C-alpha positions as a printed Julia matrix, in Angstrom:
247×3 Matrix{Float64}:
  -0.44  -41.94  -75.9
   2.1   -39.67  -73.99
   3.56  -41.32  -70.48
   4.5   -38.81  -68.44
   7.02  -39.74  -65.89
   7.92  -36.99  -62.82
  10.67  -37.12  -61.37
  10.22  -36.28  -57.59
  12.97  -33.74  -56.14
  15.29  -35.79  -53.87
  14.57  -34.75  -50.24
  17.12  -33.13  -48.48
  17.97  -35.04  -45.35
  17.4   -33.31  -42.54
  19.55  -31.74  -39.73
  20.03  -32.84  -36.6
  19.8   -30.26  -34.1
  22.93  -29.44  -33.08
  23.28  -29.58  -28.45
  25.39  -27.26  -26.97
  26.99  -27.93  -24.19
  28.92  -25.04  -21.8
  30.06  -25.05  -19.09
  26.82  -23.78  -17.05
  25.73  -25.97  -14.3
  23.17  -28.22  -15.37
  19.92  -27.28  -12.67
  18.11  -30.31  -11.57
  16.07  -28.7    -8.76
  13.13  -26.38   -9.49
  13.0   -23.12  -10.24
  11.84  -21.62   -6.48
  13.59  -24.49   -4.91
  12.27  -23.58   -1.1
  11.29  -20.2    -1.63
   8.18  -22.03   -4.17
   7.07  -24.18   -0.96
   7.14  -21.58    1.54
   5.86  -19.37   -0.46
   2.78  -22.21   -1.51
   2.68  -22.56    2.14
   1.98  -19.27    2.95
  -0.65  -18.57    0.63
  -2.41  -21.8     1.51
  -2.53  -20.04    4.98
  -3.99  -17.32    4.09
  -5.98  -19.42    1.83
  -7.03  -21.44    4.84
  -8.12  -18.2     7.26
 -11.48  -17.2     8.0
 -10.5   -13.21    6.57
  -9.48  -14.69    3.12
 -12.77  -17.13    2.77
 -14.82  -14.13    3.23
 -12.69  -11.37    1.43
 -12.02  -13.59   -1.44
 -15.36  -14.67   -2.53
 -18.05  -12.64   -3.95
 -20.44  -14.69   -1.77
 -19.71  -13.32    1.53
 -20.29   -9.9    -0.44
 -23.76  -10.87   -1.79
 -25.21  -12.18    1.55
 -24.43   -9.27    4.04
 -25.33   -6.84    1.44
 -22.09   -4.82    1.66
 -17.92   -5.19    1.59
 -18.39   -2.8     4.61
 -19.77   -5.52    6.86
 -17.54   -8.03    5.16
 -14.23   -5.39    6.55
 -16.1    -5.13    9.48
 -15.85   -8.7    10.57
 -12.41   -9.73    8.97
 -10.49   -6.45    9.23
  -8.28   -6.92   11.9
  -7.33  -10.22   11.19
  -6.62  -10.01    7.39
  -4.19   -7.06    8.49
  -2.77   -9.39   10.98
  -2.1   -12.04    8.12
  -0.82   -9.52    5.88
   1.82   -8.54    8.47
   2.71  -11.79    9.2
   3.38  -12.02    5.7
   5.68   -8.95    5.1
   7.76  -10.6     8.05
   7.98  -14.27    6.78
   7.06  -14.51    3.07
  10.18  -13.5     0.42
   7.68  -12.39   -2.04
   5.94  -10.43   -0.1
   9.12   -8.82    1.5
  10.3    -8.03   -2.04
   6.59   -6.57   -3.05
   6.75   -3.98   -0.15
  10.06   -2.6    -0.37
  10.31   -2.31   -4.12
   6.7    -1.2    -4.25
   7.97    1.86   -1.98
  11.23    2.01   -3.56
   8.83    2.76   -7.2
   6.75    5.15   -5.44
   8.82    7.29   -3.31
  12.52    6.96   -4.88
  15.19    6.7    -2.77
  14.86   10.55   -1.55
  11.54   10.81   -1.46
   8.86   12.76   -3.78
  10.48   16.25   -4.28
   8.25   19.2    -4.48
   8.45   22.4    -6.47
   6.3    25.54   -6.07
   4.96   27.29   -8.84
   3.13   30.14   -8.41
   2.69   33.13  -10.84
   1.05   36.11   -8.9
   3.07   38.75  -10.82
   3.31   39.51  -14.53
   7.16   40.25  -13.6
   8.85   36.26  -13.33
  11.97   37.32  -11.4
   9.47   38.04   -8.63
   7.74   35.04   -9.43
  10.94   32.86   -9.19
  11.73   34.62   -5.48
   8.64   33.77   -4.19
   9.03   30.33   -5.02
  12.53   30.02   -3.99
  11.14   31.34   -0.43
   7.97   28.83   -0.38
  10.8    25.75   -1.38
  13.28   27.38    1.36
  10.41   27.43    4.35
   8.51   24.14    3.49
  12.16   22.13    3.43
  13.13   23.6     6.42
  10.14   22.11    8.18
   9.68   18.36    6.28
  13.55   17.85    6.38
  13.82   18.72   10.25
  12.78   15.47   12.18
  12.12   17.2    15.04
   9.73   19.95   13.37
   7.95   17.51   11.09
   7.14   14.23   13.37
   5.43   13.9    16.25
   7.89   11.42   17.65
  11.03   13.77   16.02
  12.24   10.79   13.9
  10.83   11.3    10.23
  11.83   13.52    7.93
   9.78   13.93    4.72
  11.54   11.04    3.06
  10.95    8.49    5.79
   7.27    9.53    6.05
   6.94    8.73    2.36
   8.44    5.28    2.84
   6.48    4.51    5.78
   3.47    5.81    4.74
   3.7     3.37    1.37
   4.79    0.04    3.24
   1.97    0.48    5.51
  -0.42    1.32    3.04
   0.47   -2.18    1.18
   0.5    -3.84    4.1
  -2.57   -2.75    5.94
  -4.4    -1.74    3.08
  -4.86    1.75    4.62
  -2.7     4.3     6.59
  -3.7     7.01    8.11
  -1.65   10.24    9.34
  -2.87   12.71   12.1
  -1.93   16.5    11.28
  -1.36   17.47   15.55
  -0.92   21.12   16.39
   1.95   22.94   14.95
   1.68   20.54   11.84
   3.86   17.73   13.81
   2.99   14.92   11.61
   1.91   11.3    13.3
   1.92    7.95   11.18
  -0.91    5.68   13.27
  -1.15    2.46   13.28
  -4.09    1.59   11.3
  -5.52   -1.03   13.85
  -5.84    1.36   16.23
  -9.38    2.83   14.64
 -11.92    1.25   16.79
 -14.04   -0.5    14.22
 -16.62   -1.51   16.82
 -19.28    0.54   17.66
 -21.47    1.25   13.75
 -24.71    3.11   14.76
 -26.71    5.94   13.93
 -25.44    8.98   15.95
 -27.66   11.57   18.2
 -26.67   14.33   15.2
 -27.95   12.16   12.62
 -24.6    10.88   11.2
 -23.76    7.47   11.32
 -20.59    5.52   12.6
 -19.14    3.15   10.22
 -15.86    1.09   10.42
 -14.68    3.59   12.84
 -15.32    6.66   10.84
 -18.55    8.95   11.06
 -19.84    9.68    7.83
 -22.4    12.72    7.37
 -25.8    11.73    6.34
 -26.58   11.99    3.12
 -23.53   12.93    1.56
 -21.46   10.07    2.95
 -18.65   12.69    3.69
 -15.88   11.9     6.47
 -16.6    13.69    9.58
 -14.18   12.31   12.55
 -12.7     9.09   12.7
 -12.86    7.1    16.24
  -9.0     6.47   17.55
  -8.88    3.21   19.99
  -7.01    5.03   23.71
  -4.72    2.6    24.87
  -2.18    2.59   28.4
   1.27    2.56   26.88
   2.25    0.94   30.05
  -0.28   -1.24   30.9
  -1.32   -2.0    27.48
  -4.61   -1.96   28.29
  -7.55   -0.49   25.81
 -10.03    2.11   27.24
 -13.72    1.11   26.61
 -13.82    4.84   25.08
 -12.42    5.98   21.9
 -11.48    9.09   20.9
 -13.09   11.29   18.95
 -10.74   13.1    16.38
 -12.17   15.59   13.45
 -11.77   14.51    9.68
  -9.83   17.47    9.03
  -6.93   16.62   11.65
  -6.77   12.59    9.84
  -5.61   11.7     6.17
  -6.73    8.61    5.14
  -4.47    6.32    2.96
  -6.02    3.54    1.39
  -6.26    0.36   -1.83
C-alpha cells in the first residue's frame, strides 16, 4: 500500500491595505450640505401642489380623457411653480442657464446662406455674401429686430430658450416690419374652449381648424399696463403672425 502524503502550499499572508493619509480635509458633512435640503424642500413643494398631483400621475390623464384638459386646469399654476423655481432653487438656476448656454452658445446660433441658383459659384458666393450682409444688419440691430429695441439676435436666442424651459412653451409674435416680440406665455387666455361659429374649435387658447387640427390664431389676454387690469376680451391674432415654442 502507497501513503500518499500532500503537502499543502503555505498560504501567503495577506496584505493589509495600506491608508493614505494627505493632507485633504477630511469632509464630515454631506455631500449637498444645504443646497440637498433646499433643494428636497423644493421639490416636496412642488410635490405637494395641486399642478404636480395632476401632471405627474397618469391618473388625472385617464379620467378627463385628455393631457389637454389636464393643462387646462393646472397650466398657469405649474408655470407659476416653475418660475418660482428658476428664482429660488440652485439646481434649477444651473439647469436654465447652462441649458441655454448648450443651445445657443455664447453668440448665439450663426446662420449661413447657401444658395446655388447659378452654374457659375463666384456668383453663387456674392449672392450669399449679400443675403448674410442684409439679414445681420437687421437681427444684430436692436432697434430693427425687437419690438421693444432691446434684443439682438443673440439675446432672442437666450431668452427664447430660458423661457421655453421654464414655461414649457414660448411664443414670439412676428409684428409689422418683422419687429420681433418675445410674449409672455401666460398671457394666452386659456379660458374660453368651445366650438366656434366657423366650425373651428378653441382649445387652450389656440383655434385649431376642424379636422386637420391645424393652428389657426391664438387668443392673446389685453391687459392695462397701467392699471393692470385684464380686459374680459382677448385678442384675436392669426397663426401666421405667432411661433409657438414648446417641450
Amino acid at each position: 500500500m502507497f501513503n500518499f502524503n500532500f503537502r499543502k502550499a503555505k498560504e501567503q499572508p495577506k496584505e493589509e491595505p495600506k491608508l493614505y493619509i494627505g493632507k485633504a480635509k477630511i469632509r464630515t458633512e454631506p455631500v449637498l450640505g444645504n443646497l440637498g435640503i433646499e433643494t428636497k424642500r423644493s421639490i416636496s413643494s412642488i410635490g405637494n401642489g395641486n399642478a404636480a398631483a395632476q401632471l405627474g400621475t397618469f391618473g388625472a390623464v385617464g379620467k378627463s380623457g385628455s393631457i389637454n384638459a389636464v393643462i387646462n386646469r393646472v397650466l398657469n399654476t405649474a408655470v407659476l411653480q416653475s418660475r418660482q423655481l428658476s428664482m429660488s432653487n440652485p439646481i434649477h438656476k444651473k439647469y436654465i442657464a447652462q441649458n441655454a448656454s448648450s443651445v445657443c452658445g455664447a453668440n448665439g446660433i450663426t446662420y449661413r446662406p447657401c444658395v446655388h441658383v447659378a452654374e457659375d459659384d463666384n456668383v453663387n458666393n456674392d449672392i450669399n455674401k449679400r443675403l448674410a450682409d442684409a439679414f445681420y444688419s437687421w437681427c444684430e440691430d436692436p432697434a430693427r429686430f425687437s419690438l421693444n429695441g432691446k434684443l439682438e439676435m443673440s439675446k432672442f436666442q437666450s431668452l427664447v430658450e430660458k423661457t421655453r424651459s421654464i414655461d414649457g412653451s414660448c411664443f414670439i409674435r412676428i409684428h409689422p416690419g418683422m419687429k420681433i416680440e418675445v410674449l409672455d406665455s401666460t398671457v394666452i387666455d386659456t379660458k374660453g374652449n368651445q366650438w366656434l361659429s366657423n366650425g373651428n374649435y378653441r382649445s387652450n387658447g389656440i383655434e385649431f381648424e376642424k379636422g386637420t387640427g391645424k393652428p389657426v390664431a391664438y387668443f392673446l389676454t389685453q391687459y392695462d399696463p397701467v392699471s393692470y387690469s385684464v380686459s374680459t376680451e382677448a385678442e384675436r391674432v392669426p397663426a401666421e403672425e405667432i411661433l409657438h415654442l414648446f417641450s
